[in-house]
Amino acid sequence: MATQTQETQDVQAHGDGHGHHERLQHHFISLDQQFSSAKLGMWLFLVTELLLFSGMFVAYAVYMQWYPEAFAVASEALDWKMGFANTIVLLASSLTVALSIHFIQKGNTKAMITSLSATLGLAVVFLIVKYFEYTDKFSHGIYPGEAFNPTGSYAYLDVPNAVQYFSIYYVMTGIHAVHVIVGMLVFAWLIYRALRHHFSPEWYTPVELGGLYWHFVDLVWIFLFPLLYLL
Amino acid sequence: MAHGHHIIPKKTLFSVFAALIGLTLLTVITALTIDFGVLEIPVALAIASTKALLVVIFFMALKYDNRVNALAITVGLVFVSVFIIFTMLDTVFRGDLDNVSNITISQQEREDEQLRAREPDADQLRVAPADFVGVDDDEASAAVDEAATADEAPAQ
């Protein structure tokens, strides 16, 4: 190739007659450009995710401002220790994702697989804690959506408009939990590919993008924890 | 490393993690033990924002990244703040919706003007003995007219 750059010169041919890295797609000049483009695309996706969650945060802000007493009493009913435990779990999983990228950049596939598996394990722990939280609410008769009554309260929590708080709680933590499940599927796929040695220091774009997604899921929780459990 | 990606040292990653745990403990302790009153929400949000910044800068590596990614997320955040601020400007200052007139402001102004036009002038408001004579409204106003003329008459 006449336009070969310094970066692409030392990579192997992939067998169809021209010498460049097997992961480099033909519409990109270099692996570097391909990587930056993929990352920009991921950041734009995260902006749409940000706008999705911001709608729910605005709903939270409006209803908290309309019914401050209901929100104060209802958030006391949540167990902050569970939220705290899950915060630590998600922060630790963010660390393991960042470490997995560190390891693949250094060519250590084995350590990367360990880190990604740790992340997947922490995501499972997060959902287990969530399961105990939700079943505790169910045992007090607090269900999502059922017979929604905007000014209603519960036998367990006799404050007008308490239903408003818990509908927002279920929607926000529920959509966040869906993101955690999607993240688990992403990590399972990444581990599967890593076991087949698909990633290298030259090309690890899926790990990087999966990592960005997971950090975003962590970011949402960083705001959900104080707003739902502590205030 | 074939193409200049910044490798974030393990030491940096672990210290950022330690800082995040520390800030989580701080937010729990401040929320449970110290009463900030109206500042409770701003304090919690300030700590959460600091944590978010640490994650974005170091874990998501924006510090070492192409600036265009930082631009993308900043523009997103600008629109999120427009969303939140303008919604709150509506809902916080909406007041009591039941205590609102059901006609428009210009309609109210027109009605005010009509009321002002209907008001009798000062001369007609003077009390005269004739005012107490009239039985119905027409007679009373006729009496007022007479009284007004009677008052003006000596001056001429």
Tab-separated table of C-alpha atoms in Angstrom:
chain	number	residue	atom	x	y	z
A	1	MET	CA	0.000	0.000	0.000
A	2	ALA	CA	1.386	3.335	-1.051
A	3	THR	CA	-0.188	5.186	1.837
A	4	GLN	CA	1.233	2.947	4.519
A	5	THR	CA	2.106	4.894	7.616
A	6	GLN	CA	4.698	4.196	10.240
A	7	GLU	CA	2.013	2.655	12.415
A	8	THR	CA	0.757	0.097	9.938
A	9	GLN	CA	4.131	-0.967	8.518
A	10	ASP	CA	4.997	-3.567	11.131
A	11	VAL	CA	1.661	-5.385	11.245
A	12	GLN	CA	0.941	-8.706	9.647
A	13	ALA	CA	-0.918	-9.293	6.397
A	14	HIS	CA	-4.332	-10.907	6.747
A	15	GLY	CA	-4.130	-13.050	3.656
A	16	ASP	CA	-6.170	-11.176	1.062
A	17	GLY	CA	-3.242	-9.639	-0.702
A	18	HIS	CA	-2.476	-6.437	1.139
A	19	GLY	CA	-0.489	-5.806	4.267
A	20	HIS	CA	-2.306	-4.253	7.152
A	21	HIS	CA	-3.598	-5.287	10.569
A	22	GLU	CA	-6.334	-7.916	10.350
A	23	ARG	CA	-8.650	-5.777	12.495
A	24	LEU	CA	-8.243	-2.630	10.392
A	25	GLN	CA	-11.358	-2.055	8.321
A	26	HIS	CA	-10.862	-0.691	4.836
A	27	HIS	CA	-12.613	2.627	5.349
A	28	PHE	CA	-10.148	3.699	8.025
A	29	ILE	CA	-6.625	5.013	7.430
A	30	SER	CA	-5.099	3.469	10.545
A	31	LEU	CA	-5.965	1.457	13.635
A	32	ASP	CA	-5.567	4.644	15.582
A	33	GLN	CA	-8.171	6.478	13.531
A	34	GLN	CA	-10.491	3.458	13.711
A	35	PHE	CA	-10.113	3.381	17.506
A	36	SER	CA	-10.797	7.144	17.888
A	37	SER	CA	-13.868	6.938	15.639
A	38	ALA	CA	-15.287	4.004	17.584
A	39	LYS	CA	-14.690	5.845	20.832
A	40	LEU	CA	-16.351	9.050	19.622
A	41	GLY	CA	-19.337	6.962	18.559
A	42	MET	CA	-19.461	5.414	22.024
A	43	TRP	CA	-19.324	8.837	23.714
A	44	LEU	CA	-22.204	10.040	21.510
A	45	PHE	CA	-24.181	6.954	22.544
A	46	LEU	CA	-23.418	7.766	26.182
A	47	VAL	CA	-24.763	11.303	25.616
A	48	THR	CA	-28.093	9.777	24.518
A	49	GLU	CA	-27.986	7.557	27.619
A	50	LEU	CA	-27.331	10.660	29.711
A	51	LEU	CA	-30.424	12.320	28.227
A	52	LEU	CA	-32.488	9.174	28.883
A	53	PHE	CA	-31.552	9.171	32.565
A	54	SER	CA	-31.811	12.968	32.886
A	55	GLY	CA	-35.552	12.700	32.167
A	56	MET	CA	-35.913	10.499	35.227
A	57	PHE	CA	-33.712	12.764	37.357
A	58	VAL	CA	-35.897	15.739	36.344
A	59	ALA	CA	-39.011	13.769	37.331
A	60	TYR	CA	-37.344	13.056	40.671
A	61	ALA	CA	-36.480	16.755	41.189
A	62	VAL	CA	-39.992	17.965	40.313
A	63	TYR	CA	-41.806	15.468	42.524
A	64	MET	CA	-39.407	15.936	45.410
A	65	GLN	CA	-40.053	19.673	45.228
A	66	TRP	CA	-43.835	19.116	45.112
A	67	TYR	CA	-44.006	16.516	47.891
A	68	PRO	CA	-40.983	17.074	50.155
A	69	GLU	CA	-42.540	15.401	53.234
A	70	ALA	CA	-43.484	12.249	51.284
A	71	PHE	CA	-39.959	12.017	49.826
A	72	ALA	CA	-38.262	12.579	53.188
A	73	VAL	CA	-40.277	9.851	54.910
A	74	ALA	CA	-40.216	7.392	51.994
A	75	SER	CA	-36.444	7.619	51.446
A	76	GLU	CA	-36.001	6.810	55.159
A	77	ALA	CA	-37.830	3.555	54.427
A	78	LEU	CA	-35.005	2.472	52.097
A	79	ASP	CA	-32.104	0.651	53.716
A	80	TRP	CA	-29.099	2.910	53.083
A	81	LYS	CA	-26.746	0.048	53.990
A	82	MET	CA	-27.923	-1.892	50.922
A	83	GLY	CA	-27.433	1.168	48.715
A	84	PHE	CA	-24.024	1.762	50.280
A	85	ALA	CA	-22.974	-1.870	49.697
A	86	ASN	CA	-24.062	-1.619	46.071
A	87	THR	CA	-22.147	1.653	45.645
A	88	ILE	CA	-18.944	-0.036	46.829
A	89	VAL	CA	-19.647	-3.034	44.557
A	90	LEU	CA	-20.138	-0.838	41.481
A	91	LEU	CA	-17.097	1.338	42.234
A	92	ALA	CA	-14.990	-1.822	42.597
A	93	SER	CA	-16.348	-3.151	39.301
A	94	SER	CA	-15.398	0.134	37.616
A	95	LEU	CA	-11.875	-0.341	38.964
A	96	THR	CA	-11.673	-3.906	37.596
A	97	VAL	CA	-12.849	-2.709	34.159
A	98	ALA	CA	-10.207	0.047	34.137
A	99	LEU	CA	-7.632	-2.585	35.184
A	100	SER	CA	-8.685	-4.950	32.379
A	101	ILE	CA	-7.912	-2.191	29.847
A	102	HIS	CA	-4.604	-1.541	31.603
A	103	PHE	CA	-3.721	-5.253	31.299
A	104	ILE	CA	-4.626	-5.670	27.623
A	105	GLN	CA	-2.659	-2.516	26.783
A	106	LYS	CA	0.312	-4.306	28.306
A	107	GLY	CA	-0.519	-7.507	26.393
A	108	ASN	CA	-1.500	-9.485	29.489
A	109	THR	CA	-4.587	-11.337	28.217
A	110	LYS	CA	-4.778	-13.626	31.242
A	111	ALA	CA	-4.938	-10.758	33.734
A	112	MET	CA	-7.493	-9.038	31.522
A	113	ILE	CA	-9.734	-12.135	31.592
A	114	THR	CA	-9.417	-12.273	35.405
A	115	SER	CA	-10.371	-8.591	35.666
A	116	LEU	CA	-13.334	-8.928	33.319
A	117	SER	CA	-14.553	-12.002	35.233
A	118	ALA	CA	-14.266	-10.053	38.503
A	119	THR	CA	-16.394	-7.305	36.930
A	120	LEU	CA	-19.013	-9.824	35.850
A	121	GLY	CA	-18.993	-11.323	39.357
A	122	LEU	CA	-19.454	-7.894	40.968
A	123	ALA	CA	-22.367	-7.174	38.620
A	124	VAL	CA	-23.977	-10.425	39.858
A	125	VAL	CA	-23.423	-9.318	43.479
A	126	PHE	CA	-25.071	-5.975	42.654
A	127	LEU	CA	-28.180	-7.721	41.318
A	128	ILE	CA	-28.327	-10.081	44.317
A	129	VAL	CA	-28.360	-7.094	46.698
A	130	LYS	CA	-31.001	-5.485	44.462
A	131	TYR	CA	-33.072	-8.687	44.686
A	132	PHE	CA	-33.060	-8.528	48.496
A	133	GLU	CA	-33.971	-4.833	48.392
A	134	TYR	CA	-36.912	-5.335	46.041
A	135	THR	CA	-38.270	-8.394	47.894
A	136	ASP	CA	-38.076	-6.424	51.152
A	137	LYS	CA	-40.238	-3.712	49.568
A	138	PHE	CA	-42.652	-6.343	48.193
A	139	SER	CA	-43.010	-7.873	51.661
A	140	HIS	CA	-44.241	-4.469	52.869
A	141	GLY	CA	-46.806	-4.306	50.081
A	142	ILE	CA	-44.816	-1.811	48.007
A	143	TYR	CA	-45.051	-2.976	44.404
A	144	PRO	CA	-44.117	-1.199	41.206
A	145	GLY	CA	-47.022	0.067	39.174
A	146	GLU	CA	-49.796	-2.011	40.694
A	147	ALA	CA	-52.991	-0.001	41.152
A	148	PHE	CA	-51.018	3.219	40.831
A	149	ASN	CA	-52.660	5.981	42.804
A	150	PRO	CA	-50.824	9.324	42.561
A	151	THR	CA	-51.814	10.566	46.012
A	152	GLY	CA	-51.767	7.139	47.636
A	153	SER	CA	-49.854	5.799	50.615
A	154	TYR	CA	-49.155	2.345	52.037
A	155	ALA	CA	-50.288	0.586	55.197
A	156	TYR	CA	-46.584	0.303	56.000
A	157	LEU	CA	-45.868	3.930	55.139
A	158	ASP	CA	-48.824	6.169	55.844
A	159	VAL	CA	-47.779	9.381	54.071
A	160	PRO	CA	-49.817	10.917	51.227
A	161	ASN	CA	-48.017	10.722	47.851
A	162	ALA	CA	-45.576	8.046	49.079
A	163	VAL	CA	-46.597	6.106	45.950
A	164	GLN	CA	-45.026	8.882	43.842
A	165	TYR	CA	-41.663	8.330	45.499
A	166	PHE	CA	-41.707	4.575	45.046
A	167	SER	CA	-42.855	4.705	41.430
A	168	ILE	CA	-39.833	6.940	40.703
A	169	TYR	CA	-37.623	4.652	42.809
A	170	TYR	CA	-38.706	1.546	40.876
A	171	VAL	CA	-38.395	3.158	37.442
A	172	MET	CA	-34.948	4.654	38.111
A	173	THR	CA	-33.392	1.638	39.834
A	174	GLY	CA	-35.213	-0.711	37.425
A	175	ILE	CA	-33.879	0.927	34.257
A	176	HIS	CA	-30.459	1.101	35.912
A	177	ALA	CA	-30.672	-2.631	36.700
A	178	VAL	CA	-31.554	-3.332	33.053
A	179	HIS	CA	-28.327	-1.523	32.146
A	180	VAL	CA	-26.434	-3.730	34.611
A	181	ILE	CA	-27.880	-6.856	32.959
A	182	VAL	CA	-26.893	-5.556	29.498
A	183	GLY	CA	-23.406	-4.885	30.896
A	184	MET	CA	-23.196	-8.484	32.155
A	185	LEU	CA	-24.013	-9.765	28.655
A	186	VAL	CA	-21.322	-7.453	27.247
A	187	PHE	CA	-18.723	-8.764	29.725
A	188	ALA	CA	-19.662	-12.405	29.056
A	189	TRP	CA	-19.123	-11.716	25.336
A	190	LEU	CA	-15.823	-9.924	26.005
A	191	ILE	CA	-14.548	-12.836	28.146
A	192	TYR	CA	-15.573	-15.293	25.413
A	193	ARG	CA	-13.628	-13.327	22.801
A	194	ALA	CA	-10.661	-12.786	25.119
A	195	LEU	CA	-10.445	-16.556	25.694
A	196	ARG	CA	-10.094	-16.903	21.912
A	197	HIS	CA	-7.265	-14.346	21.932
A	198	HIS	CA	-9.154	-11.833	19.814
A	199	PHE	CA	-7.680	-8.882	21.683
A	200	SER	CA	-4.156	-7.497	21.601
A	201	PRO	CA	-2.398	-4.256	22.617
A	202	GLU	CA	-2.929	-3.126	18.996
A	203	TRP	CA	-6.662	-3.861	18.965
A	204	TYR	CA	-8.926	-4.024	22.007
A	205	THR	CA	-11.719	-1.629	20.920
A	206	PRO	CA	-14.630	-3.768	22.282
A	207	VAL	CA	-13.011	-3.889	25.738
A	208	GLU	CA	-12.529	-0.110	25.711
A	209	LEU	CA	-16.128	0.580	24.611
A	210	GLY	CA	-17.609	-1.978	27.020
A	211	GLY	CA	-15.560	-0.312	29.745
A	212	LEU	CA	-16.909	3.159	28.870
A	213	TYR	CA	-20.453	1.786	29.006
A	214	TRP	CA	-19.854	0.192	32.406
A	215	HIS	CA	-18.353	3.375	33.860
A	216	PHE	CA	-21.481	5.207	32.730
A	217	VAL	CA	-23.678	2.678	34.571
A	218	ASP	CA	-21.503	3.365	37.622
A	219	LEU	CA	-21.919	7.148	37.147
A	220	VAL	CA	-25.717	6.882	37.193
A	221	TRP	CA	-25.538	4.919	40.444
A	222	ILE	CA	-23.192	7.527	41.971
A	223	PHE	CA	-26.089	10.009	41.702
A	224	LEU	CA	-28.906	7.560	42.473
A	225	PHE	CA	-27.408	6.455	45.792
A	226	PRO	CA	-27.418	9.811	47.656
A	227	LEU	CA	-30.654	11.019	46.020
A	228	LEU	CA	-32.733	7.913	46.735
A	229	TYR	CA	-31.213	6.539	49.930
A	230	LEU	CA	-29.669	9.419	51.861
A	231	LEU	CA	-31.701	12.610	51.360
B	1	MET	CA	1.992	-0.319	22.198
B	2	ALA	CA	1.595	0.233	18.513
B	3	HIS	CA	-0.297	3.482	18.495
B	4	GLY	CA	0.302	5.799	21.386
B	5	HIS	CA	-2.550	4.912	23.757
B	6	HIS	CA	-1.890	6.212	27.209
B	7	ILE	CA	-1.578	3.369	29.709
B	8	ILE	CA	-2.930	4.570	33.042
B	9	PRO	CA	-0.645	3.230	35.804
B	10	LYS	CA	-2.168	0.779	38.295
B	11	LYS	CA	-1.183	3.135	41.093
B	12	THR	CA	-3.374	5.921	39.625
B	13	LEU	CA	-6.323	3.557	39.196
B	14	PHE	CA	-6.086	2.305	42.791
B	15	SER	CA	-5.740	5.813	44.271
B	16	VAL	CA	-8.783	6.987	42.302
B	17	PHE	CA	-10.698	3.967	43.642
B	18	ALA	CA	-9.582	4.813	47.201
B	19	ALA	CA	-10.732	8.411	46.720
B	20	LEU	CA	-14.122	7.200	45.442
B	21	ILE	CA	-14.593	4.956	48.494
B	22	GLY	CA	-13.556	7.833	50.758
B	23	LEU	CA	-16.065	10.199	49.141
B	24	THR	CA	-18.814	7.555	49.440
B	25	LEU	CA	-18.106	7.273	53.173
B	26	LEU	CA	-18.095	11.082	53.402
B	27	THR	CA	-21.505	11.402	51.750
B	28	VAL	CA	-22.999	8.737	54.059
B	29	ILE	CA	-21.503	10.331	57.178
B	30	THR	CA	-22.580	13.874	56.264
B	31	ALA	CA	-26.094	12.734	55.351
B	32	LEU	CA	-26.600	10.684	58.525
B	33	THR	CA	-24.890	12.823	61.174
B	34	ILE	CA	-24.706	16.469	60.089
B	35	ASP	CA	-27.812	18.548	59.443
B	36	PHE	CA	-27.071	20.990	56.641
B	37	GLY	CA	-30.691	22.131	56.418
B	38	VAL	CA	-31.433	23.533	52.968
B	39	LEU	CA	-27.847	22.787	51.915
B	40	GLU	CA	-28.341	19.040	52.349
B	41	ILE	CA	-29.107	18.403	48.662
B	42	PRO	CA	-26.342	20.715	47.308
B	43	VAL	CA	-23.763	19.041	49.600
B	44	ALA	CA	-24.808	15.522	48.522
B	45	LEU	CA	-24.790	16.572	44.859
B	46	ALA	CA	-21.380	18.251	45.194
B	47	ILE	CA	-19.848	15.044	46.597
B	48	ALA	CA	-21.567	12.934	43.909
B	49	SER	CA	-20.312	15.312	41.188
B	50	THR	CA	-16.747	15.069	42.504
B	51	LYS	CA	-16.990	11.271	42.346
B	52	ALA	CA	-18.444	11.467	38.838
B	53	LEU	CA	-15.589	13.739	37.726
B	54	LEU	CA	-13.001	11.281	39.079
B	55	VAL	CA	-14.642	8.417	37.175
B	56	VAL	CA	-14.902	10.417	33.934
B	57	ILE	CA	-11.377	11.854	34.073
B	58	PHE	CA	-9.418	8.759	35.154
B	59	PHE	CA	-11.509	5.588	34.663
B	60	MET	CA	-13.016	6.799	31.392
B	61	ALA	CA	-9.625	8.385	30.622
B	62	LEU	CA	-10.975	11.679	29.263
B	63	LYS	CA	-7.835	13.339	30.624
B	64	TYR	CA	-5.665	11.429	28.164
B	65	ASP	CA	-8.227	11.299	25.380
B	66	ASN	CA	-9.023	13.181	22.212
B	67	ARG	CA	-10.672	16.460	23.264
B	68	VAL	CA	-13.617	15.890	20.932
B	69	ASN	CA	-14.983	13.227	23.332
B	70	ALA	CA	-14.889	15.716	26.202
B	71	LEU	CA	-16.684	18.201	23.953
B	72	ALA	CA	-19.422	15.665	23.135
B	73	ILE	CA	-20.196	14.897	26.768
B	74	THR	CA	-19.946	18.589	27.769
B	75	VAL	CA	-22.518	19.575	25.148
B	76	GLY	CA	-24.723	16.756	26.476
B	77	LEU	CA	-24.362	18.100	30.017
B	78	VAL	CA	-25.226	21.642	28.859
B	79	PHE	CA	-28.517	20.375	27.448
B	80	VAL	CA	-29.204	18.363	30.604
B	81	SER	CA	-28.783	21.548	32.680
B	82	VAL	CA	-31.115	23.457	30.330
B	83	PHE	CA	-33.627	20.610	30.800
B	84	ILE	CA	-33.389	20.660	34.598
B	85	ILE	CA	-33.161	24.438	35.118
B	86	PHE	CA	-36.022	25.357	32.790
B	87	THR	CA	-38.291	22.632	34.187
B	88	MET	CA	-37.585	23.821	37.728
B	89	LEU	CA	-38.207	27.465	36.698
B	90	ASP	CA	-41.685	26.311	35.719
B	91	THR	CA	-42.568	23.987	38.588
B	92	VAL	CA	-40.951	25.914	41.467
B	93	PHE	CA	-42.618	29.240	40.655
B	94	ARG	CA	-45.914	27.892	39.408
B	95	GLY	CA	-47.742	28.884	42.609
B	96	ASP	CA	-51.334	27.931	43.396
B	97	LEU	CA	-53.017	26.902	40.168
B	98	ASP	CA	-56.484	26.921	41.769
B	99	ASN	CA	-56.185	30.582	42.700
B	100	VAL	CA	-55.924	31.926	39.157
B	101	SER	CA	-58.436	33.980	37.122
B	102	ASN	CA	-59.832	32.191	34.095
B	103	ILE	CA	-59.677	35.250	31.800
B	104	THR	CA	-56.602	36.625	30.069
B	105	ILE	CA	-54.622	39.619	31.313
B	106	SER	CA	-55.677	41.818	28.374
B	107	GLN	CA	-59.281	40.857	29.028
B	108	GLN	CA	-58.822	41.868	32.670
B	109	GLU	CA	-57.352	45.202	31.581
B	110	ARG	CA	-60.290	45.870	29.231
B	111	GLU	CA	-62.744	45.136	32.030
B	112	ASP	CA	-60.854	47.455	34.366
B	113	GLU	CA	-61.050	50.242	31.804
B	114	GLN	CA	-64.776	49.734	31.344
B	115	LEU	CA	-65.239	49.891	35.113
B	116	ARG	CA	-63.253	53.102	35.295
B	117	ALA	CA	-65.306	54.633	32.446
B	118	ARG	CA	-68.514	53.805	34.294
B	119	GLU	CA	-67.459	55.534	37.489
B	120	PRO	CA	-69.283	58.829	38.139
B	121	ASP	CA	-67.067	61.904	38.368
B	122	ALA	CA	-66.355	63.684	41.623
B	123	ASP	CA	-69.176	66.253	41.263
B	124	GLN	CA	-71.757	63.533	41.071
B	125	LEU	CA	-70.524	61.985	44.272
B	126	ARG	CA	-71.272	65.041	46.383
B	127	VAL	CA	-73.945	64.356	48.928
B	128	ALA	CA	-76.979	66.569	48.676
B	129	PRO	CA	-80.315	66.428	50.584
B	130	ALA	CA	-82.014	65.435	47.368
B	131	ASP	CA	-80.085	62.146	47.357
B	132	PHE	CA	-82.267	60.818	50.119
B	133	VAL	CA	-85.495	61.539	48.337
B	134	GLY	CA	-85.316	59.146	45.404
B	135	VAL	CA	-86.964	55.748	45.548
B	136	ASP	CA	-85.434	53.953	42.574
B	137	ASP	CA	-82.075	54.357	40.822
B	138	ASP	CA	-83.285	56.588	38.022
B	139	GLU	CA	-84.847	59.090	40.374
B	140	ALA	CA	-81.765	59.052	42.571
B	141	SER	CA	-79.455	59.864	39.676
B	142	ALA	CA	-81.842	62.583	38.515
B	143	ALA	CA	-81.664	64.038	42.021
B	144	VAL	CA	-77.903	63.949	41.872
B	145	ASP	CA	-77.944	65.817	38.555
B	146	GLU	CA	-80.208	68.468	40.053
B	147	ALA	CA	-77.989	68.794	43.084
B	148	ALA	CA	-74.950	69.296	40.832
B	149	THR	CA	-76.697	72.077	38.865
B	150	ALA	CA	-77.890	73.668	42.098
B	151	ASP	CA	-74.320	73.748	43.386
B	152	GLU	CA	-72.949	75.308	40.242
B	153	ALA	CA	-75.738	77.849	39.889
B	154	PRO	CA	-74.661	80.406	42.558
B	155	ALA	CA	-71.208	80.703	40.992
B	156	GLN	CA	-72.580	81.743	37.601
